[in-house]
PDB file of N, CA and C in Angstrom:
ATOM      1  N   MET A  27     -32.121 226.413  40.889  1.00 66.00           N
ATOM      2  CA  MET A  27     -31.219 227.100  41.939  1.00 66.00           C
ATOM      3  C   MET A  27     -29.695 226.492  41.598  1.00 66.00           C
ATOM      4  N   PHE A  28     -28.848 227.380  41.565  1.00 68.00           N
ATOM      5  CA  PHE A  28     -27.602 227.059  41.282  1.00 68.00           C
ATOM      6  C   PHE A  28     -26.563 228.176  42.172  1.00 68.00           C
ATOM      7  N   ASN A  29     -25.777 227.335  43.215  1.00 72.00           N
ATOM      8  CA  ASN A  29     -25.093 228.072  44.062  1.00 72.00           C
ATOM      9  C   ASN A  29     -25.654 229.278  44.933  1.00 72.00           C
ATOM     10  N   GLY A  30     -27.154 228.917  45.198  1.00 76.00           N
ATOM     11  CA  GLY A  30     -27.959 229.861  46.039  1.00 76.00           C
ATOM     12  C   GLY A  30     -28.519 230.860  45.057  1.00 76.00           C
ATOM     13  N   GLN A  31     -28.654 230.780  43.774  1.00 76.00           N
ATOM     14  CA  GLN A  31     -29.336 231.967  42.909  1.00 76.00           C
ATOM     15  C   GLN A  31     -30.122 231.120  41.986  1.00 76.00           C
ATOM     16  N   LEU A  32     -30.912 231.819  41.617  1.00 75.00           N
ATOM     17  CA  LEU A  32     -32.020 231.392  40.608  1.00 75.00           C
ATOM     18  C   LEU A  32     -31.321 231.168  39.382  1.00 75.00           C
ATOM     19  N   ALA A  33     -31.408 230.238  38.621  1.00 74.00           N
ATOM     20  CA  ALA A  33     -30.562 229.804  37.195  1.00 74.00           C
ATOM     21  C   ALA A  33     -31.721 230.018  36.054  1.00 74.00           C
ATOM     22  N   CYS A  34     -33.058 229.318  36.186  1.00 78.00           N
ATOM     23  CA  CYS A  34     -33.923 229.586  35.201  1.00 78.00           C
ATOM     24  C   CYS A  34     -35.314 229.379  35.871  1.00 78.00           C
ATOM     25  N   LEU A  35     -36.028 230.117  35.141  1.00 80.00           N
ATOM     26  CA  LEU A  35     -37.687 230.005  35.665  1.00 80.00           C
ATOM     27  C   LEU A  35     -38.545 229.935  34.420  1.00 80.00           C
ATOM     28  N   GLY A  36     -39.427 229.280  34.756  1.00 84.00           N
ATOM     29  CA  GLY A  36     -40.633 229.023  33.609  1.00 84.00           C
ATOM     30  C   GLY A  36     -41.328 227.547  33.977  1.00 84.00           C
ATOM     31  N   THR A  37     -42.459 227.392  33.109  1.00 87.00           N
ATOM     32  CA  THR A  37     -43.044 226.270  33.338  1.00 87.00           C
ATOM     33  C   THR A  37     -42.219 225.051  32.836  1.00 87.00           C
ATOM     34  N   ILE A  38     -42.720 223.856  32.936  1.00 85.00           N
ATOM     35  CA  ILE A  38     -41.983 222.620  32.548  1.00 85.00           C
ATOM     36  C   ILE A  38     -42.059 222.684  30.876  1.00 85.00           C
ATOM     37  N   GLN A  39     -43.013 222.906  30.234  1.00 85.00           N
ATOM     38  CA  GLN A  39     -43.017 222.969  28.813  1.00 85.00           C
ATOM     39  C   GLN A  39     -41.918 224.058  28.500  1.00 85.00           C
ATOM     40  N   HIS A  40     -42.039 225.416  28.929  1.00 87.00           N
ATOM     41  CA  HIS A  40     -41.048 226.499  28.682  1.00 87.00           C
ATOM     42  C   HIS A  40     -39.837 225.829  28.776  1.00 87.00           C
ATOM     43  N   LEU A  41     -39.238 225.371  29.844  1.00 85.00           N
ATOM     44  CA  LEU A  41     -37.829 224.813  30.270  1.00 85.00           C
ATOM     45  C   LEU A  41     -37.348 223.847  28.988  1.00 85.00           C
ATOM     46  N   LYS A  42     -38.666 222.986  28.954  1.00 84.00           N
ATOM     47  CA  LYS A  42     -38.205 221.912  27.935  1.00 84.00           C
ATOM     48  C   LYS A  42     -37.853 222.492  26.334  1.00 84.00           C
ATOM     49  N   SER A  43     -38.946 223.588  25.907  1.00 84.00           N
ATOM     50  CA  SER A  43     -38.540 223.949  24.619  1.00 84.00           C
ATOM     51  C   SER A  43     -37.366 224.836  24.671  1.00 84.00           C
ATOM     52  N   LYS A  44     -37.133 225.393  25.486  1.00 84.00           N
ATOM     53  CA  LYS A  44     -35.951 226.391  25.743  1.00 84.00           C
ATOM     54  C   LYS A  44     -34.503 225.543  25.756  1.00 84.00           C
ATOM     55  N   PHE A  45     -34.645 224.582  26.663  1.00 82.00           N
ATOM     56  CA  PHE A  45     -33.257 223.806  26.861  1.00 82.00           C
ATOM     57  C   PHE A  45     -33.268 222.382  26.278  1.00 82.00           C
ATOM     58  N   SER A  46     -34.212 221.914  25.903  1.00 81.00           N
ATOM     59  CA  SER A  46     -34.213 220.605  25.402  1.00 81.00           C
ATOM     60  C   SER A  46     -33.393 220.288  24.315  1.00 81.00           C
ATOM     61  N   GLN A  47     -32.564 219.222  24.419  1.00 76.00           N
ATOM     62  CA  GLN A  47     -31.655 218.707  23.316  1.00 76.00           C
ATOM     63  C   GLN A  47     -32.163 217.739  22.441  1.00 76.00           C
ATOM     64  N   GLY A  48     -33.523 217.638  22.392  1.00 77.00           N
ATOM     65  CA  GLY A  48     -33.937 216.504  21.203  1.00 77.00           C
ATOM     66  C   GLY A  48     -34.437 215.478  22.113  1.00 77.00           C
ATOM     67  N   TYR A  49     -34.465 214.328  21.432  1.00 79.00           N
ATOM     68  CA  TYR A  49     -35.093 213.178  21.830  1.00 79.00           C
ATOM     69  C   TYR A  49     -33.969 212.170  22.058  1.00 79.00           C
ATOM     70  N   THR A  50     -34.148 211.174  22.757  1.00 80.00           N
ATOM     71  CA  THR A  50     -33.587 210.110  23.412  1.00 80.00           C
ATOM     72  C   THR A  50     -34.270 208.749  22.499  1.00 80.00           C
ATOM     73  N   ILE A  51     -33.398 207.748  21.746  1.00 84.00           N
ATOM     74  CA  ILE A  51     -33.951 206.791  21.229  1.00 84.00           C
ATOM     75  C   ILE A  51     -33.241 205.669  21.941  1.00 84.00           C
ATOM     76  N   GLU A  52     -34.040 204.658  22.359  1.00 88.00           N
ATOM     77  CA  GLU A  52     -33.493 203.359  22.889  1.00 88.00           C
ATOM     78  C   GLU A  52     -33.916 202.345  22.048  1.00 88.00           C
ATOM     79  N   ILE A  53     -33.122 201.424  21.632  1.00 86.00           N
ATOM     80  CA  ILE A  53     -33.511 200.042  20.408  1.00 86.00           C
ATOM     81  C   ILE A  53     -32.881 198.962  21.024  1.00 86.00           C
ATOM     82  N   LYS A  54     -33.879 198.100  21.262  1.00 88.00           N
ATOM     83  CA  LYS A  54     -33.425 196.931  21.735  1.00 88.00           C
ATOM     84  C   LYS A  54     -33.332 195.737  20.275  1.00 88.00           C
ATOM     85  N   VAL A  55     -32.326 195.212  20.070  1.00 85.00           N
ATOM     86  CA  VAL A  55     -32.372 194.429  18.894  1.00 85.00           C
ATOM     87  C   VAL A  55     -32.177 192.778  19.241  1.00 85.00           C
ATOM     88  N   ARG A  56     -32.577 191.959  18.577  1.00 83.00           N
ATOM     89  CA  ARG A  56     -32.668 190.655  18.844  1.00 83.00           C
ATOM     90  C   ARG A  56     -31.093 190.357  18.480  1.00 83.00           C
ATOM     91  N   SER A  57     -30.348 189.465  19.125  1.00 74.00           N
ATOM     92  CA  SER A  57     -29.123 189.017  19.132  1.00 74.00           C
ATOM     93  C   SER A  57     -29.177 187.914  17.831  1.00 74.00           C
ATOM     94  N   THR A  58     -28.149 188.064  16.948  1.00 64.00           N
ATOM     95  CA  THR A  58     -28.081 187.199  15.924  1.00 64.00           C
ATOM     96  C   THR A  58     -26.454 186.737  15.797  1.00 64.00           C
ATOM     97  N   SER A  59     -26.426 185.536  14.926  1.00 50.00           N
ATOM     98  CA  SER A  59     -25.122 184.960  14.876  1.00 50.00           C
ATOM     99  C   SER A  59     -24.320 185.620  13.819  1.00 50.00           C
ATOM    100  N   ASN A  60     -25.082 186.483  12.912  1.00 54.00           N
ATOM    101  CA  ASN A  60     -23.919 187.282  11.974  1.00 54.00           C
ATOM    102  C   ASN A  60     -23.968 188.593  12.316  1.00 54.00           C
ATOM    103  N   ASP A  61     -22.875 189.445  11.765  1.00 53.00           N
ATOM    104  CA  ASP A  61     -22.562 190.762  12.303  1.00 53.00           C
ATOM    105  C   ASP A  61     -23.955 191.531  11.798  1.00 53.00           C
ATOM    106  N   THR A  62     -24.260 192.499  12.568  1.00 52.00           N
ATOM    107  CA  THR A  62     -25.505 193.639  12.166  1.00 52.00           C
ATOM    108  C   THR A  62     -24.783 194.742  11.948  1.00 52.00           C
ATOM    109  N   ASN A  63     -25.114 195.466  11.058  1.00 56.00           N
ATOM    110  CA  ASN A  63     -24.991 196.891  10.692  1.00 56.00           C
ATOM    111  C   ASN A  63     -25.419 197.624  11.657  1.00 56.00           C
ATOM    112  N   MET A  64     -24.826 198.604  12.208  1.00 57.00           N
ATOM    113  CA  MET A  64     -25.475 199.558  13.156  1.00 57.00           C
ATOM    114  C   MET A  64     -25.454 201.183  12.377  1.00 57.00           C
ATOM    115  N   THR A  65     -26.643 201.413  12.259  1.00 60.00           N
ATOM    116  CA  THR A  65     -26.869 202.473  11.523  1.00 60.00           C
ATOM    117  C   THR A  65     -27.218 203.853  12.322  1.00 60.00           C
ATOM    118  N   THR A  66     -26.703 204.950  11.966  1.00 61.00           N
ATOM    119  CA  THR A  66     -26.865 206.053  12.654  1.00 61.00           C
ATOM    120  C   THR A  66     -28.119 206.711  11.958  1.00 61.00           C
ATOM    121  N   ILE A  67     -29.063 207.209  13.016  1.00 66.00           N
ATOM    122  CA  ILE A  67     -30.221 207.926  12.436  1.00 66.00           C
ATOM    123  C   ILE A  67     -29.994 209.325  12.447  1.00 66.00           C
ATOM    124  N   GLN A  68     -29.935 210.113  11.319  1.00 68.00           N
ATOM    125  CA  GLN A  68     -29.418 211.376  11.188  1.00 68.00           C
ATOM    126  C   GLN A  68     -30.525 212.307  10.453  1.00 68.00           C
ATOM    127  N   ASN A  69     -30.811 213.517  10.851  1.00 72.00           N
ATOM    128  CA  ASN A  69     -31.442 214.309   9.874  1.00 72.00           C
ATOM    129  C   ASN A  69     -33.138 213.995   9.837  1.00 72.00           C
ATOM    130  N   VAL A  70     -33.639 213.421  10.920  1.00 76.00           N
ATOM    131  CA  VAL A  70     -34.907 213.263  11.245  1.00 76.00           C
ATOM    132  C   VAL A  70     -35.759 214.231  11.536  1.00 76.00           C
ATOM    133  N   ARG A  71     -36.702 214.960  10.941  1.00 78.00           N
ATOM    134  CA  ARG A  71     -37.112 216.344  11.278  1.00 78.00           C
ATOM    135  C   ARG A  71     -38.367 216.155  12.118  1.00 78.00           C
ATOM    136  N   THR A  72     -39.212 215.091  12.378  1.00 81.00           N
ATOM    137  CA  THR A  72     -40.251 214.975  13.454  1.00 81.00           C
ATOM    138  C   THR A  72     -40.327 213.582  14.038  1.00 81.00           C
ATOM    139  N   PRO A  73     -40.794 213.510  15.155  1.00 81.00           N
ATOM    140  CA  PRO A  73     -41.115 212.098  15.832  1.00 81.00           C
ATOM    141  C   PRO A  73     -41.674 211.113  14.840  1.00 81.00           C
ATOM    142  N   ALA A  74     -42.704 211.625  14.106  1.00 88.00           N
ATOM    143  CA  ALA A  74     -43.418 210.621  13.201  1.00 88.00           C
ATOM    144  C   ALA A  74     -42.600 210.259  12.040  1.00 88.00           C
ATOM    145  N   ASP A  75     -41.772 211.124  11.341  1.00 86.00           N
ATOM    146  CA  ASP A  75     -40.827 210.738  10.682  1.00 86.00           C
ATOM    147  C   ASP A  75     -39.961 209.341  10.961  1.00 86.00           C
ATOM    148  N   LEU A  76     -39.468 209.588  12.251  1.00 84.00           N
ATOM    149  CA  LEU A  76     -38.549 208.940  13.095  1.00 84.00           C
ATOM    150  C   LEU A  76     -39.339 207.256  13.424  1.00 84.00           C
ATOM    151  N   PHE A  77     -40.706 207.372  13.554  1.00 86.00           N
ATOM    152  CA  PHE A  77     -41.356 206.304  13.685  1.00 86.00           C
ATOM    153  C   PHE A  77     -41.528 205.512  12.460  1.00 86.00           C
ATOM    154  N   GLU A  78     -41.682 206.288  11.538  1.00 88.00           N
ATOM    155  CA  GLU A  78     -41.784 205.665  10.230  1.00 88.00           C
ATOM    156  C   GLU A  78     -40.546 204.911   9.805  1.00 88.00           C
ATOM    157  N   LEU A  79     -39.525 205.601   9.847  1.00 85.00           N
ATOM    158  CA  LEU A  79     -38.275 205.227   9.687  1.00 85.00           C
ATOM    159  C   LEU A  79     -37.870 203.796  10.364  1.00 85.00           C
ATOM    160  N   LEU A  80     -38.199 203.783  11.522  1.00 86.00           N
ATOM    161  CA  LEU A  80     -37.899 202.592  12.556  1.00 86.00           C
ATOM    162  C   LEU A  80     -38.777 201.508  11.973  1.00 86.00           C
ATOM    163  N   GLU A  81     -40.202 201.891  11.500  1.00 89.00           N
ATOM    164  CA  GLU A  81     -40.939 200.717  11.254  1.00 89.00           C
ATOM    165  C   GLU A  81     -40.582 200.228  10.000  1.00 89.00           C
ATOM    166  N   GLN A  82     -40.113 200.802   9.164  1.00 87.00           N
ATOM    167  CA  GLN A  82     -39.728 200.328   7.917  1.00 87.00           C
ATOM    168  C   GLN A  82     -38.421 199.366   7.841  1.00 87.00           C
ATOM    169  N   HIS A  83     -37.774 199.755   8.802  1.00 83.00           N
ATOM    170  CA  HIS A  83     -36.263 198.949   8.987  1.00 83.00           C
ATOM    171  C   HIS A  83     -36.340 198.031   9.997  1.00 83.00           C
ATOM    172  N   LYS A  84     -37.579 197.605  10.628  1.00 86.00           N
ATOM    173  CA  LYS A  84     -37.548 196.814  12.109  1.00 86.00           C
ATOM    174  C   LYS A  84     -36.997 195.583  11.606  1.00 86.00           C
ATOM    175  N   GLN A  85     -37.554 194.962  10.673  1.00 86.00           N
ATOM    176  CA  GLN A  85     -37.376 193.619  10.042  1.00 86.00           C
ATOM    177  C   GLN A  85     -35.528 193.278   9.878  1.00 86.00           C
ATOM    178  N   ASN A  86     -35.106 194.216   8.843  1.00 82.00           N
ATOM    179  CA  ASN A  86     -33.642 194.039   8.486  1.00 82.00           C
ATOM    180  C   ASN A  86     -32.773 194.397   9.479  1.00 82.00           C
ATOM    181  N   LEU A  87     -33.169 195.059  10.510  1.00 81.00           N
ATOM    182  CA  LEU A  87     -32.236 195.636  11.674  1.00 81.00           C
ATOM    183  C   LEU A  87     -32.318 194.745  12.938  1.00 81.00           C
ATOM    184  N   ASN A  88     -33.344 193.845  12.736  1.00 84.00           N
ATOM    185  CA  ASN A  88     -33.665 192.772  13.922  1.00 84.00           C
ATOM    186  C   ASN A  88     -34.083 193.780  15.028  1.00 84.00           C
ATOM    187  N   ILE A  89     -34.988 194.871  14.892  1.00 87.00           N
ATOM    188  CA  ILE A  89     -35.418 195.655  16.043  1.00 87.00           C
ATOM    189  C   ILE A  89     -36.616 194.780  16.829  1.00 87.00           C
ATOM    190  N   GLU A  90     -36.227 194.568  18.185  1.00 89.00           N
ATOM    191  CA  GLU A  90     -37.337 193.784  18.956  1.00 89.00           C
ATOM    192  C   GLU A  90     -38.195 194.956  19.414  1.00 89.00           C
ATOM    193  N   LYS A  91     -37.686 196.040  20.032  1.00 90.00           N
ATOM    194  CA  LYS A  91     -38.461 197.231  20.379  1.00 90.00           C
ATOM    195  C   LYS A  91     -37.791 198.270  20.350  1.00 90.00           C
ATOM    196  N   TYR A  92     -38.613 199.539  20.533  1.00 89.00           N
ATOM    197  CA  TYR A  92     -37.878 200.682  20.512  1.00 89.00           C
ATOM    198  C   TYR A  92     -38.531 201.899  21.375  1.00 89.00           C
ATOM    199  N   THR A  93     -38.138 202.663  21.978  1.00 89.00           N
ATOM    200  CA  THR A  93     -38.737 203.685  22.741  1.00 89.00           C
ATOM    201  C   THR A  93     -37.907 205.091  22.598  1.00 89.00           C
ATOM    202  N   ILE A  94     -39.037 205.948  22.469  1.00 85.00           N
ATOM    203  CA  ILE A  94     -38.529 207.517  21.746  1.00 85.00           C
ATOM    204  C   ILE A  94     -39.000 208.334  23.147  1.00 85.00           C
ATOM    205  N   SER A  95     -38.105 209.095  23.637  1.00 85.00           N
ATOM    206  CA  SER A  95     -38.735 209.996  24.777  1.00 85.00           C
ATOM    207  C   SER A  95     -38.030 211.558  24.686  1.00 85.00           C
ATOM    208  N   GLN A  96     -38.746 212.486  25.082  1.00 83.00           N
ATOM    209  CA  GLN A  96     -38.314 213.684  25.133  1.00 83.00           C
ATOM    210  C   GLN A  96     -37.269 213.999  26.403  1.00 83.00           C
ATOM    211  N   THR A  97     -36.227 215.053  26.191  1.00 85.00           N
ATOM    212  CA  THR A  97     -35.222 215.217  27.329  1.00 85.00           C
ATOM    213  C   THR A  97     -36.038 215.290  28.628  1.00 85.00           C
ATOM    214  N   THR A  98     -35.625 214.719  29.679  1.00 88.00           N
ATOM    215  CA  THR A  98     -36.477 214.890  31.012  1.00 88.00           C
ATOM    216  C   THR A  98     -36.185 216.170  31.636  1.00 88.00           C
ATOM    217  N   LEU A  99     -36.902 216.599  32.516  1.00 87.00           N
ATOM    218  CA  LEU A  99     -36.628 217.972  33.349  1.00 87.00           C
ATOM    219  C   LEU A  99     -35.385 217.797  34.009  1.00 87.00           C
ATOM    220  N   GLU A 100     -35.016 216.594  34.548  1.00 89.00           N
ATOM    221  CA  GLU A 100     -34.025 216.360  35.347  1.00 89.00           C
ATOM    222  C   GLU A 100     -32.728 216.447  34.499  1.00 89.00           C
ATOM    223  N   GLN A 101     -32.690 216.004  33.310  1.00 87.00           N
ATOM    224  CA  GLN A 101     -31.580 215.963  32.306  1.00 87.00           C
ATOM    225  C   GLN A 101     -31.348 217.677  32.011  1.00 87.00           C
ATOM    226  N   ILE A 102     -32.367 218.328  31.739  1.00 86.00           N
ATOM    227  CA  ILE A 102     -32.443 219.606  31.449  1.00 86.00           C
ATOM    228  C   ILE A 102     -31.531 220.537  32.950  1.00 86.00           C
ATOM    229  N   PHE A 103     -32.001 220.147  33.969  1.00 86.00           N
ATOM    230  CA  PHE A 103     -31.343 220.840  35.079  1.00 86.00           C
ATOM    231  C   PHE A 103     -29.960 220.405  35.156  1.00 86.00           C
ATOM    232  N   LEU A 104     -29.557 219.181  35.004  1.00 87.00           N
ATOM    233  CA  LEU A 104     -28.473 218.797  34.962  1.00 87.00           C
ATOM    234  C   LEU A 104     -27.254 219.483  34.062  1.00 87.00           C
ATOM    235  N   SER A 105     -27.893 219.494  32.933  1.00 85.00           N
ATOM    236  CA  SER A 105     -27.256 220.323  31.791  1.00 85.00           C
ATOM    237  C   SER A 105     -27.133 221.633  32.137  1.00 85.00           C
ATOM    238  N   ILE A 106     -27.817 222.513  32.596  1.00 84.00           N
ATOM    239  CA  ILE A 106     -27.949 223.817  32.821  1.00 84.00           C
ATOM    240  C   ILE A 106     -26.789 223.881  34.054  1.00 84.00           C
ATOM    241  N   GLY A 107     -27.003 223.026  35.177  1.00 84.00           N
ATOM    242  CA  GLY A 107     -25.941 223.105  36.140  1.00 84.00           C
ATOM    243  C   GLY A 107     -24.442 222.846  35.677  1.00 84.00           C
ATOM    244  N   LYS A 108     -24.259 222.116  34.749  1.00 86.00           N
ATOM    245  CA  LYS A 108     -22.712 221.693  34.252  1.00 86.00           C
ATOM    246  C   LYS A 108     -22.390 222.887  33.423  1.00 86.00           C
ATOM    247  N   LYS A 109     -23.320 223.728  32.500  1.00 84.00           N
ATOM    248  CA  LYS A 109     -22.968 224.789  31.712  1.00 84.00           C
ATOM    249  C   LYS A 109     -22.649 226.182  32.900  1.00 84.00           C
ATOM    250  N   LEU A 110     -23.280 226.326  33.701  1.00 82.00           N
ATOM    251  CA  LEU A 110     -22.978 227.321  34.777  1.00 82.00           C
ATOM    252  C   LEU A 110     -21.952 226.977  35.584  1.00 82.00           C
ATOM    253  N   ASP A 111     -21.377 225.725  35.801  1.00 81.00           N
ATOM    254  CA  ASP A 111     -20.462 225.304  36.610  1.00 81.00           C
ATOM    255  C   ASP A 111     -19.153 225.683  35.911  1.00 81.00           C
ATOM    256  N   ALA A 112     -19.314 225.328  34.495  1.00 84.00           N
ATOM    257  CA  ALA A 112     -18.079 225.418  33.411  1.00 84.00           C
ATOM    258  C   ALA A 112     -17.840 227.233  33.291  1.00 84.00           C
ATOM    259  N   ASP A 113     -18.956 227.914  33.226  1.00 79.00           N
ATOM    260  CA  ASP A 113     -18.946 229.174  33.096  1.00 79.00           C
ATOM    261  C   ASP A 113     -18.147 229.801  34.542  1.00 79.00           C
ATOM    262  N   LEU A 114     -18.170 229.374  35.721  1.00 76.00           N
ATOM    263  CA  LEU A 114     -17.684 229.834  36.908  1.00 76.00           C
ATOM    264  C   LEU A 114     -16.229 229.451  36.765  1.00 76.00           C
ATOM    265  N   GLN A 115     -15.762 228.408  35.861  1.00 74.00           N
ATOM    266  CA  GLN A 115     -14.351 227.862  36.311  1.00 74.00           C
ATOM    267  C   GLN A 115     -13.513 228.510  35.032  1.00 74.00           C
TER     268      GLN A 115
END
């Protein structure tokens, strides 16, 4: 619902597949005394490829732990609301 009108309709998986913007990655690194190069991960096609890449570089990037999650339904609703609000202005 947005401004009293139905904005989108579907199952959770339908809404996620239609409006999802990918995955969120949270990486916790161990603190070190020397500078750590921060690397941007781009062009990874599947979550499996991402897991493989993170595991390969876990030691040299001092990765303590990481989590990968899909866009949540709440994030999708907020995104749709922002887009519709911008369209009204």
